[in-house]
Amino acid sequence: RFSDKKERLMHLKTKQREFQKHVFEVVCTLELLNVLFQRWKIMSCKMRIEQLKQTICKENDEMTRHTEGLLRIKEENQKHYRRAQRHQEKKEKIQRHNHRLGDLVEKKTYDLKTQHEHLANLRRTRILELTSVIFPIEEVKTSMRDPADVSSESDNAMTSSTVSKLAEARRTTYLSGRWVCDDHNGDTSIGITGPWITLPNNGDYSAYYNWVEEKKTTQGPDMEHNNPAYTISAALCYATQLVNTLSLILDVNLPKKLCNRQFCGENLSRHRFTRAVKKLNANILHLCFSQHVNLDLLHPLHTLRNLMYLVSPDTENLGRSGPFEISADLEDSMEFVDPSATGETDESGDEHVSDEETDLGTDWENLPSPRFCDIPSQQVEMLQSQSTQVSQPIASSSAGGMISSAAASVTSWFKAYTGHR
C-alpha cells in the first residue's frame, strides 16, 4: 500500500514537472509574444510619428506658401486700392472738367444762339429795309374780267353748268402731279418797285414770248409803251436782283445761277425765257425753304407771291441760318411751268452752253467742266463792307449756309439716284 502511494506520488510529481514545464513554455511563449507585440507597437508608433512628421512638414510648407500668397494678394490689393483711389481722383477730376466744359459749351451755345438771333434780326431788318425802300412788293388788284363771264355774254345759249366749269378750270393749277385749286389765279397781280411793274399771279408769262415772236415777224420801232412784255421783263429783272441780293444777305447758296441782266438784255426766245423763269422760281423756292416759309402758301408758278411771302414781316424765321429740308413735290412741280417749251431749242445755237454756264446744278453725278467750277463773285464790295461790321455773325452764318447747301446737294443727289434706278 505504501508502495502504491509512493508510486502515485512519483507519478504526480512527474505530472507536476511536466505541467510546470508546459506552463513555463507557455509563459515563455506569452512573454515572447508580449515582447514582439510591444516591439510591433513601438514600430507602428514610430512609423506613425514619422508620417505625422512628414505631414507636419508638408503642411508647414503649404502654410508657408499660403502665407506668402496671402502677403502677395494683400500687396496687390493695396496696390489696387491705391490705384482705385487714383482712378477715383481722376474720375472726379474728369467729371469736374466735363462739368466745366458742359458749362462752357452751354455758355458758347447760348452765345452762338444769341449771335444767330442778332444776325437774324440784323438780316431781317436789312431785308425789310430792302423790300420797303428799294424793292417793295405789293398785291395789285386787276380789272380783268372772268372768261366765264365773257363767254356767258357772247353766247347766250351756254348753260350755267358750263360757265361754272370754265370758272373752276380757270382757278385750277397742275401741282405735284395733280390739279389743285388756286384762289389767286388771275384775279390779282403782284407788283415790284411799284404798282406799274407787275407779274401775272398765275405764272402765265406767255405775253412776253408772244410779243417776241410777233416782234420777229413785224419790223419797225415799237410805239406801245404799255406793252405787257416790258412789264414782265422788268418785273422778272427786279425779282432776279432781289433774289441775288437776298442770297447774299441770308448767306444761302442758290441752286441755279441767274444773272441780273438775264431778263433785261436781248429778247429771249420762248425756250430760253421759260428756262430762266424756272431757274428764278427754283431759287425763290430754295430761299423759302431755307427760311422755313409755310409750304401751304408756296406755289411753284407764283414768282412774286412766293417772294412776297418770303420777305413778309409775318415770316417768323426770316433771317435764320442753319440746315433745312427741301420739298421734293414743289421741286418736281417746277417742270410744269411751260411743258410745251421743253422740246424747243434756241435758234442761236448756243443754248446748251449758256444753260451749263448759268446752272450751278445740284446733282453730283453730272459734274461740269472744271472751268465752270469757279465760285461766282456777286457784289464783292458789299460782302467786304458787311464782313467788317458783323464778322462773327457772318462767319457762323457762312458755316450754316455751307451745311445747308451740302445737305441740299446730298438730298438732290439721293433723289436723282433713286429716280434713275
CSV table of C-alpha atoms in Angstrom, one decimal:
chain,number,residue,atom,x,y,z
A,1,ARG,CA,0.0,0.0,0.0
A,2,PHE,CA,2.8,2.3,0.8
A,3,SER,CA,4.3,1.4,-2.5
A,4,ASP,CA,1.2,2.3,-4.3
A,5,LYS,CA,1.0,5.6,-2.6
A,6,LYS,CA,4.7,6.2,-3.4
A,7,GLU,CA,4.3,5.3,-6.9
A,8,ARG,CA,1.3,7.5,-7.1
A,9,LEU,CA,3.3,10.3,-5.6
A,10,MET,CA,6.1,9.8,-8.1
A,11,HIS,CA,3.5,9.8,-10.8
A,12,LEU,CA,2.0,13.1,-9.5
A,13,LYS,CA,5.4,14.6,-9.2
A,14,THR,CA,6.2,13.6,-12.8
A,15,LYS,CA,2.9,15.2,-14.0
A,16,GLN,CA,3.7,18.3,-11.9
A,17,ARG,CA,7.1,18.6,-13.5
A,18,GLU,CA,5.5,18.1,-16.9
A,19,PHE,CA,2.8,20.7,-16.1
A,20,GLN,CA,5.4,23.1,-14.8
A,21,LYS,CA,7.4,22.6,-17.9
A,22,HIS,CA,4.4,23.2,-20.1
A,23,VAL,CA,3.4,26.2,-18.0
A,24,PHE,CA,7.0,27.5,-18.3
A,25,GLU,CA,6.9,27.1,-22.1
A,26,VAL,CA,3.5,28.8,-22.3
A,27,VAL,CA,4.8,31.6,-20.1
A,28,CYS,CA,7.9,32.0,-22.2
A,29,THR,CA,5.8,32.0,-25.3
A,30,LEU,CA,3.5,34.6,-23.8
A,31,GLU,CA,6.4,36.7,-22.8
A,32,LEU,CA,7.9,36.4,-26.3
A,33,LEU,CA,4.6,37.3,-27.8
A,34,ASN,CA,4.3,40.2,-25.5
A,35,VAL,CA,7.8,41.4,-26.4
A,36,LEU,CA,7.0,41.1,-30.1
A,37,PHE,CA,3.7,42.9,-29.7
A,38,GLN,CA,5.4,45.7,-27.8
A,39,ARG,CA,8.1,45.9,-30.5
A,40,TRP,CA,5.5,46.0,-33.2
A,41,LYS,CA,3.5,48.6,-31.3
A,42,ILE,CA,6.7,50.7,-30.9
A,43,MET,CA,7.5,50.3,-34.6
A,44,SER,CA,3.9,51.3,-35.5
A,45,CYS,CA,4.2,54.3,-33.3
A,46,LYS,CA,7.5,55.2,-34.8
A,47,MET,CA,6.1,54.9,-38.3
A,48,ARG,CA,3.0,56.9,-37.4
A,49,ILE,CA,5.2,59.5,-35.8
A,50,GLU,CA,7.3,59.7,-39.0
A,51,GLN,CA,4.2,60.0,-41.1
A,52,LEU,CA,3.0,62.7,-38.8
A,53,LYS,CA,6.3,64.5,-39.0
A,54,GLN,CA,6.2,64.3,-42.8
A,55,THR,CA,2.6,65.5,-42.8
A,56,ILE,CA,3.5,68.4,-40.5
A,57,CYS,CA,6.4,69.4,-42.7
A,58,LYS,CA,4.3,69.2,-45.7
A,59,GLU,CA,1.6,71.3,-44.0
A,60,ASN,CA,4.2,73.7,-42.8
A,61,ASP,CA,5.4,74.1,-46.4
A,62,GLU,CA,1.8,74.6,-47.6
A,63,MET,CA,1.2,77.1,-44.8
A,64,THR,CA,4.4,78.9,-45.8
A,65,ARG,CA,3.3,79.1,-49.5
A,66,HIS,CA,-0.2,80.2,-48.5
A,67,THR,CA,1.2,82.8,-46.2
A,68,GLU,CA,3.4,84.1,-49.0
A,69,GLY,CA,0.5,84.1,-51.4
A,70,LEU,CA,-1.6,85.9,-48.9
A,71,LEU,CA,1.0,88.5,-48.5
A,72,ARG,CA,1.3,88.9,-52.2
A,73,ILE,CA,-2.5,89.2,-52.5
A,74,LYS,CA,-2.5,91.8,-49.7
A,75,GLU,CA,0.2,93.8,-51.5
A,76,GLU,CA,-1.8,93.6,-54.8
A,77,ASN,CA,-4.9,94.6,-53.0
A,78,GLN,CA,-3.2,97.5,-51.5
A,79,LYS,CA,-1.8,98.5,-55.0
A,80,HIS,CA,-5.3,98.1,-56.5
A,81,TYR,CA,-6.8,100.1,-53.7
A,82,ARG,CA,-4.2,102.9,-54.2
A,83,ARG,CA,-4.8,102.7,-58.0
A,84,ALA,CA,-8.6,102.8,-57.4
A,85,GLN,CA,-8.1,105.9,-55.3
A,86,ARG,CA,-6.1,107.5,-58.1
A,87,HIS,CA,-8.7,106.4,-60.6
A,88,GLN,CA,-11.4,107.9,-58.4
A,89,GLU,CA,-9.5,111.1,-58.1
A,90,LYS,CA,-9.0,111.1,-61.9
A,91,LYS,CA,-12.7,110.3,-62.3
A,92,GLU,CA,-13.7,113.2,-60.1
A,93,LYS,CA,-11.2,115.4,-61.9
A,94,ILE,CA,-12.6,114.4,-65.3
A,95,GLN,CA,-16.2,114.9,-64.0
A,96,ARG,CA,-15.3,118.4,-62.8
A,97,HIS,CA,-13.6,119.0,-66.2
A,98,ASN,CA,-16.6,117.7,-68.1
A,99,HIS,CA,-18.8,119.9,-65.9
A,100,ARG,CA,-16.7,122.9,-66.7
A,101,LEU,CA,-16.8,122.0,-70.4
A,102,GLY,CA,-20.5,121.5,-70.2
A,103,ASP,CA,-20.9,124.9,-68.7
A,104,LEU,CA,-18.6,126.3,-71.3
A,105,VAL,CA,-20.4,124.6,-74.1
A,106,GLU,CA,-23.7,125.7,-72.7
A,107,LYS,CA,-22.4,129.3,-72.5
A,108,LYS,CA,-21.0,129.1,-76.0
A,109,THR,CA,-24.2,127.6,-77.3
A,110,TYR,CA,-26.1,130.4,-75.7
A,111,ASP,CA,-23.7,132.9,-77.1
A,112,LEU,CA,-24.0,131.3,-80.5
A,113,LYS,CA,-27.8,131.3,-80.3
A,114,THR,CA,-27.6,134.9,-79.2
A,115,GLN,CA,-25.3,135.7,-82.2
A,116,HIS,CA,-27.7,133.8,-84.5
A,117,GLU,CA,-30.6,135.7,-83.2
A,118,HIS,CA,-28.7,139.0,-83.5
A,119,LEU,CA,-27.7,138.1,-87.0
A,120,ALA,CA,-31.2,137.0,-87.9
A,121,ASN,CA,-32.6,140.3,-86.5
A,122,LEU,CA,-30.0,142.2,-88.5
A,123,ARG,CA,-30.8,140.3,-91.6
A,124,ARG,CA,-34.5,140.7,-91.1
A,125,THR,CA,-34.0,144.5,-90.6
A,126,ARG,CA,-31.9,144.8,-93.7
A,127,ILE,CA,-34.3,142.7,-95.8
A,128,LEU,CA,-37.3,144.7,-94.6
A,129,GLU,CA,-35.5,147.9,-95.4
A,130,LEU,CA,-34.6,146.5,-98.8
A,131,THR,CA,-38.1,145.4,-99.6
A,132,SER,CA,-39.7,148.6,-98.2
A,133,VAL,CA,-37.4,151.1,-99.9
A,134,ILE,CA,-35.8,149.6,-103.0
A,135,PHE,CA,-37.9,146.6,-103.9
A,136,PRO,CA,-41.4,147.0,-102.4
A,137,ILE,CA,-43.7,144.1,-103.3
A,138,GLU,CA,-47.4,144.5,-103.0
A,139,GLU,CA,-50.6,142.9,-104.3
A,140,VAL,CA,-52.3,144.9,-107.1
A,141,LYS,CA,-56.0,144.3,-108.0
A,142,THR,CA,-56.6,143.9,-111.7
A,143,SER,CA,-59.6,144.7,-113.7
A,144,MET,CA,-59.5,141.5,-115.8
A,145,ARG,CA,-62.9,140.0,-116.5
A,146,ASP,CA,-63.5,136.4,-115.9
A,147,PRO,CA,-63.5,134.4,-119.2
A,148,ALA,CA,-66.6,132.6,-118.0
A,149,ASP,CA,-68.5,136.0,-117.8
A,150,VAL,CA,-67.3,137.0,-121.2
A,151,SER,CA,-68.4,133.6,-122.6
A,152,SER,CA,-71.8,134.0,-121.0
A,153,GLU,CA,-72.3,137.4,-122.6
A,154,SER,CA,-71.2,136.3,-126.1
A,155,ASP,CA,-73.0,133.0,-126.1
A,156,ASN,CA,-76.5,133.3,-124.5
A,157,ALA,CA,-77.2,129.6,-125.2
A,158,MET,CA,-74.4,128.5,-122.9
A,159,THR,CA,-75.6,126.8,-119.8
A,160,SER,CA,-74.8,127.8,-116.3
A,161,SER,CA,-73.0,124.5,-115.6
A,162,THR,CA,-70.6,125.2,-118.5
A,163,VAL,CA,-69.8,128.6,-117.1
A,164,SER,CA,-69.1,127.2,-113.6
A,165,LYS,CA,-66.9,124.5,-115.1
A,166,LEU,CA,-64.9,127.2,-117.0
A,167,ALA,CA,-64.5,129.3,-113.9
A,168,GLU,CA,-63.4,126.2,-111.9
A,169,ALA,CA,-60.9,125.2,-114.6
A,170,ARG,CA,-59.6,128.7,-114.6
A,171,ARG,CA,-58.9,128.5,-110.9
A,172,THR,CA,-57.1,125.2,-111.0
A,173,THR,CA,-53.3,124.5,-111.5
A,174,TYR,CA,-51.3,121.4,-112.0
A,175,LEU,CA,-49.2,121.0,-108.9
A,176,SER,CA,-47.2,117.9,-107.7
A,177,GLY,CA,-48.8,115.6,-110.2
A,178,ARG,CA,-52.4,116.6,-109.5
A,179,TRP,CA,-54.8,119.5,-110.2
A,180,VAL,CA,-55.3,121.8,-107.2
A,181,CYS,CA,-57.5,124.8,-106.6
A,182,ASP,CA,-55.7,128.2,-106.9
A,183,ASP,CA,-57.7,131.1,-105.5
A,184,HIS,CA,-55.2,133.7,-106.7
A,185,ASN,CA,-55.2,132.6,-110.3
A,186,GLY,CA,-55.7,135.6,-112.5
A,187,ASP,CA,-57.7,138.0,-110.3
A,188,THR,CA,-54.7,139.8,-108.9
A,189,SER,CA,-51.2,140.7,-109.8
A,190,ILE,CA,-48.1,141.2,-107.8
A,191,GLY,CA,-46.1,144.4,-108.3
A,192,ILE,CA,-42.5,145.1,-107.5
A,193,THR,CA,-40.9,148.5,-107.1
A,194,GLY,CA,-44.4,150.0,-107.8
A,195,PRO,CA,-47.9,149.1,-109.0
A,196,TRP,CA,-47.0,149.7,-112.6
A,197,ILE,CA,-44.5,146.8,-112.8
A,198,THR,CA,-46.4,143.7,-112.1
A,199,LEU,CA,-46.4,140.0,-113.0
A,200,PRO,CA,-49.5,137.8,-113.6
A,201,ASN,CA,-50.2,136.0,-110.4
A,202,ASN,CA,-50.9,132.7,-112.2
A,203,GLY,CA,-47.4,132.5,-113.7
A,204,ASP,CA,-48.7,132.9,-117.2
A,205,TYR,CA,-45.9,134.8,-119.0
A,206,SER,CA,-47.0,133.9,-122.5
A,207,ALA,CA,-47.5,137.6,-123.3
A,208,TYR,CA,-43.7,138.0,-123.3
A,209,TYR,CA,-42.7,135.3,-125.9
A,210,ASN,CA,-45.8,136.0,-127.9
A,211,TRP,CA,-44.6,139.6,-128.2
A,212,VAL,CA,-41.1,138.4,-129.1
A,213,GLU,CA,-42.5,136.1,-131.8
A,214,GLU,CA,-44.6,139.0,-133.1
A,215,LYS,CA,-41.6,141.3,-133.0
A,216,LYS,CA,-39.7,138.9,-135.2
A,217,THR,CA,-42.4,139.0,-137.8
A,218,THR,CA,-43.1,142.7,-137.5
A,219,GLN,CA,-40.2,145.0,-138.2
A,220,GLY,CA,-40.0,148.6,-137.1
A,221,PRO,CA,-40.0,150.5,-133.8
A,222,ASP,CA,-42.4,149.5,-131.0
A,223,MET,CA,-44.6,152.5,-130.2
A,224,GLU,CA,-46.5,150.8,-127.5
A,225,HIS,CA,-45.2,152.0,-124.1
A,226,ASN,CA,-47.6,149.9,-122.0
A,227,ASN,CA,-46.5,146.6,-123.6
A,228,PRO,CA,-47.0,143.8,-121.1
A,229,ALA,CA,-43.8,142.2,-122.3
A,230,TYR,CA,-41.8,145.2,-121.0
A,231,THR,CA,-43.6,144.9,-117.7
A,232,ILE,CA,-42.9,141.2,-117.4
A,233,SER,CA,-39.2,141.5,-118.3
A,234,ALA,CA,-38.8,144.5,-115.9
A,235,ALA,CA,-40.5,142.7,-113.0
A,236,LEU,CA,-38.5,139.5,-113.6
A,237,CYS,CA,-35.3,141.5,-113.7
A,238,TYR,CA,-36.1,143.2,-110.4
A,239,ALA,CA,-37.1,139.9,-108.9
A,240,THR,CA,-33.7,138.4,-110.0
A,241,GLN,CA,-31.8,141.3,-108.5
A,242,LEU,CA,-33.8,140.9,-105.3
A,243,VAL,CA,-33.3,137.2,-105.1
A,244,ASN,CA,-29.5,137.5,-105.6
A,245,THR,CA,-29.3,140.2,-103.0
A,246,LEU,CA,-31.3,138.1,-100.5
A,247,SER,CA,-29.0,135.2,-101.1
A,248,LEU,CA,-26.0,137.4,-100.1
A,249,ILE,CA,-27.8,138.8,-97.0
A,250,LEU,CA,-29.1,135.3,-95.9
A,251,ASP,CA,-25.8,133.6,-96.9
A,252,VAL,CA,-27.7,130.9,-98.9
A,253,ASN,CA,-26.1,129.4,-102.0
A,254,LEU,CA,-28.7,129.3,-104.7
A,255,PRO,CA,-29.1,126.1,-106.7
A,256,LYS,CA,-29.3,128.0,-110.0
A,257,LYS,CA,-27.0,130.8,-111.2
A,258,LEU,CA,-29.1,133.5,-112.8
A,259,CYS,CA,-27.5,136.8,-113.9
A,260,ASN,CA,-29.2,140.1,-113.1
A,261,ARG,CA,-29.2,141.1,-116.7
A,262,GLN,CA,-30.9,137.8,-117.9
A,263,PHE,CA,-34.3,139.4,-118.5
A,264,CYS,CA,-33.3,143.0,-119.3
A,265,GLY,CA,-30.9,142.3,-122.2
A,266,GLU,CA,-31.8,140.9,-125.6
A,267,ASN,CA,-35.1,139.4,-126.4
A,268,LEU,CA,-35.2,135.8,-125.2
A,269,SER,CA,-36.7,133.0,-127.2
A,270,ARG,CA,-39.6,131.0,-125.7
A,271,HIS,CA,-37.3,128.2,-124.6
A,272,ARG,CA,-34.6,130.4,-123.0
A,273,PHE,CA,-37.2,132.6,-121.3
A,274,THR,CA,-39.0,129.6,-119.9
A,275,ARG,CA,-35.8,128.1,-118.6
A,276,ALA,CA,-34.8,131.4,-117.0
A,277,VAL,CA,-38.2,131.6,-115.3
A,278,LYS,CA,-37.8,128.1,-114.0
A,279,LYS,CA,-34.4,128.9,-112.5
A,280,LEU,CA,-35.7,132.1,-110.9
A,281,ASN,CA,-38.7,130.2,-109.4
A,282,ALA,CA,-36.3,127.4,-108.2
A,283,ASN,CA,-34.1,130.0,-106.5
A,284,ILE,CA,-37.1,131.7,-104.8
A,285,LEU,CA,-38.4,128.3,-103.5
A,286,HIS,CA,-34.9,127.5,-102.3
A,287,LEU,CA,-34.8,130.7,-100.3
A,288,CYS,CA,-38.3,130.0,-99.0
A,289,PHE,CA,-37.2,126.5,-97.9
A,290,SER,CA,-34.1,128.0,-96.1
A,291,GLN,CA,-36.3,130.4,-94.1
A,292,HIS,CA,-39.0,127.8,-93.3
A,293,VAL,CA,-41.8,129.5,-95.1
A,294,ASN,CA,-45.1,127.7,-94.7
A,295,LEU,CA,-45.2,125.2,-97.6
A,296,ASP,CA,-49.0,125.6,-97.9
A,297,LEU,CA,-48.5,129.2,-99.0
A,298,LEU,CA,-46.0,128.4,-101.7
A,299,HIS,CA,-46.8,127.6,-105.4
A,300,PRO,CA,-44.2,126.8,-108.0
A,301,LEU,CA,-45.7,129.2,-110.6
A,302,HIS,CA,-46.2,132.2,-108.3
A,303,THR,CA,-42.9,134.0,-108.7
A,304,LEU,CA,-43.5,137.3,-106.9
A,305,ARG,CA,-46.2,135.9,-104.5
A,306,ASN,CA,-43.6,133.4,-103.2
A,307,LEU,CA,-41.1,136.2,-102.9
A,308,MET,CA,-43.7,138.3,-101.0
A,309,TYR,CA,-44.3,135.5,-98.6
A,310,LEU,CA,-40.6,135.2,-98.1
A,311,VAL,CA,-39.9,138.8,-97.2
A,312,SER,CA,-43.2,139.4,-95.4
A,313,PRO,CA,-42.8,140.8,-91.8
A,314,ASP,CA,-45.1,137.9,-90.7
A,315,THR,CA,-42.5,135.3,-91.6
A,316,GLU,CA,-41.2,134.3,-88.2
A,317,ASN,CA,-38.0,132.6,-89.3
A,318,LEU,CA,-36.8,135.4,-91.7
A,319,GLY,CA,-33.1,135.8,-91.3
A,320,ARG,CA,-32.4,132.3,-89.8
A,321,SER,CA,-29.4,130.2,-90.6
A,322,GLY,CA,-28.8,126.5,-90.5
A,323,PRO,CA,-29.9,123.3,-92.2
A,324,PHE,CA,-33.2,123.0,-93.9
A,325,GLU,CA,-35.3,120.5,-95.8
A,326,ILE,CA,-36.4,120.8,-99.4
A,327,SER,CA,-39.9,119.9,-100.6
A,328,ALA,CA,-39.5,117.4,-103.5
A,329,ASP,CA,-43.1,117.9,-104.6
A,330,LEU,CA,-42.7,121.6,-105.2
A,331,GLU,CA,-39.4,121.0,-107.0
A,332,ASP,CA,-41.0,118.4,-109.2
A,333,SER,CA,-43.8,120.8,-110.0
A,334,MET,CA,-41.3,123.2,-111.5
A,335,GLU,CA,-41.3,121.1,-114.6
A,336,PHE,CA,-44.9,122.2,-115.4
A,337,VAL,CA,-44.1,125.9,-115.8
A,338,ASP,CA,-44.4,125.6,-119.6
A,339,PRO,CA,-44.3,121.9,-120.7
A,340,SER,CA,-44.7,122.9,-124.4
A,341,ALA,CA,-41.4,124.7,-124.4
A,342,THR,CA,-39.3,121.9,-123.1
A,343,GLY,CA,-38.8,120.3,-126.5
A,344,GLU,CA,-37.8,123.6,-128.3
A,345,THR,CA,-34.3,124.7,-128.9
A,346,ASP,CA,-32.8,128.1,-129.3
A,347,GLU,CA,-32.3,129.5,-132.8
A,348,SER,CA,-28.9,131.0,-131.8
A,349,GLY,CA,-27.4,127.5,-131.5
A,350,ASP,CA,-25.6,128.2,-128.2
A,351,GLU,CA,-28.4,127.4,-125.8
A,352,HIS,CA,-26.7,124.3,-124.4
A,353,VAL,CA,-23.5,126.2,-123.5
A,354,SER,CA,-25.5,129.0,-121.9
A,355,ASP,CA,-27.5,126.6,-119.8
A,356,GLU,CA,-24.4,125.0,-118.4
A,357,GLU,CA,-22.8,128.4,-117.7
A,358,THR,CA,-25.8,129.7,-115.8
A,359,ASP,CA,-26.7,126.5,-113.9
A,360,LEU,CA,-24.6,125.5,-110.8
A,361,GLY,CA,-26.5,122.2,-110.6
A,362,THR,CA,-27.1,120.1,-107.5
A,363,ASP,CA,-26.6,116.6,-109.0
A,364,TRP,CA,-23.2,115.3,-108.0
A,365,GLU,CA,-23.2,112.6,-110.7
A,366,ASN,CA,-23.2,115.1,-113.6
A,367,LEU,CA,-20.1,117.2,-112.9
A,368,PRO,CA,-19.5,120.2,-115.0
A,369,SER,CA,-16.3,121.2,-116.7
A,370,PRO,CA,-13.5,122.5,-114.3
A,371,ARG,CA,-13.7,125.9,-115.9
A,372,PHE,CA,-17.3,126.2,-114.7
A,373,CYS,CA,-16.5,125.4,-111.0
A,374,ASP,CA,-15.3,128.9,-110.0
A,375,ILE,CA,-17.3,130.4,-107.2
A,376,PRO,CA,-19.3,133.3,-108.7
A,377,SER,CA,-18.3,136.7,-107.3
A,378,GLN,CA,-21.5,138.7,-106.8
A,379,GLN,CA,-21.1,142.2,-105.3
A,380,VAL,CA,-17.8,141.6,-103.6
A,381,GLU,CA,-17.7,145.1,-102.3
A,382,MET,CA,-20.9,144.6,-100.4
A,383,LEU,CA,-19.6,141.4,-98.8
A,384,GLN,CA,-16.4,143.2,-97.7
A,385,SER,CA,-18.3,146.1,-96.2
A,386,GLN,CA,-20.6,143.7,-94.3
A,387,SER,CA,-17.8,141.5,-93.1
A,388,THR,CA,-16.1,144.4,-91.3
A,389,GLN,CA,-19.3,145.2,-89.4
A,390,VAL,CA,-20.5,141.8,-88.4
A,391,SER,CA,-17.6,139.5,-88.8
A,392,GLN,CA,-18.5,136.9,-86.2
A,393,PRO,CA,-22.2,136.5,-87.2
A,394,ILE,CA,-21.2,136.3,-90.9
A,395,ALA,CA,-18.7,133.5,-90.1
A,396,SER,CA,-21.2,131.5,-88.2
A,397,SER,CA,-23.9,132.0,-90.9
A,398,SER,CA,-21.4,131.1,-93.6
A,399,ALA,CA,-20.9,127.7,-91.9
A,400,GLY,CA,-24.6,127.3,-91.6
A,401,GLY,CA,-25.0,128.2,-95.3
A,402,MET,CA,-22.3,125.6,-96.3
A,403,ILE,CA,-24.0,123.0,-94.2
A,404,SER,CA,-27.4,123.7,-95.7
A,405,SER,CA,-26.0,123.7,-99.2
A,406,ALA,CA,-24.3,120.4,-98.6
A,407,ALA,CA,-27.4,118.9,-97.1
A,408,ALA,CA,-29.4,120.1,-100.1
A,409,SER,CA,-26.9,118.7,-102.5
A,410,VAL,CA,-26.9,115.3,-100.8
A,411,THR,CA,-30.7,115.3,-100.8
A,412,SER,CA,-30.9,116.2,-104.5
A,413,TRP,CA,-28.3,113.6,-105.4
A,414,PHE,CA,-30.1,110.9,-103.5
A,415,LYS,CA,-33.4,111.8,-105.1
A,416,ALA,CA,-31.8,111.8,-108.6
A,417,TYR,CA,-30.0,108.5,-107.8
A,418,THR,CA,-33.2,106.7,-106.6
A,419,GLY,CA,-35.1,108.2,-109.6
A,420,HIS,CA,-32.7,106.8,-112.1
A,421,ARG,CA,-32.9,103.4,-110.5
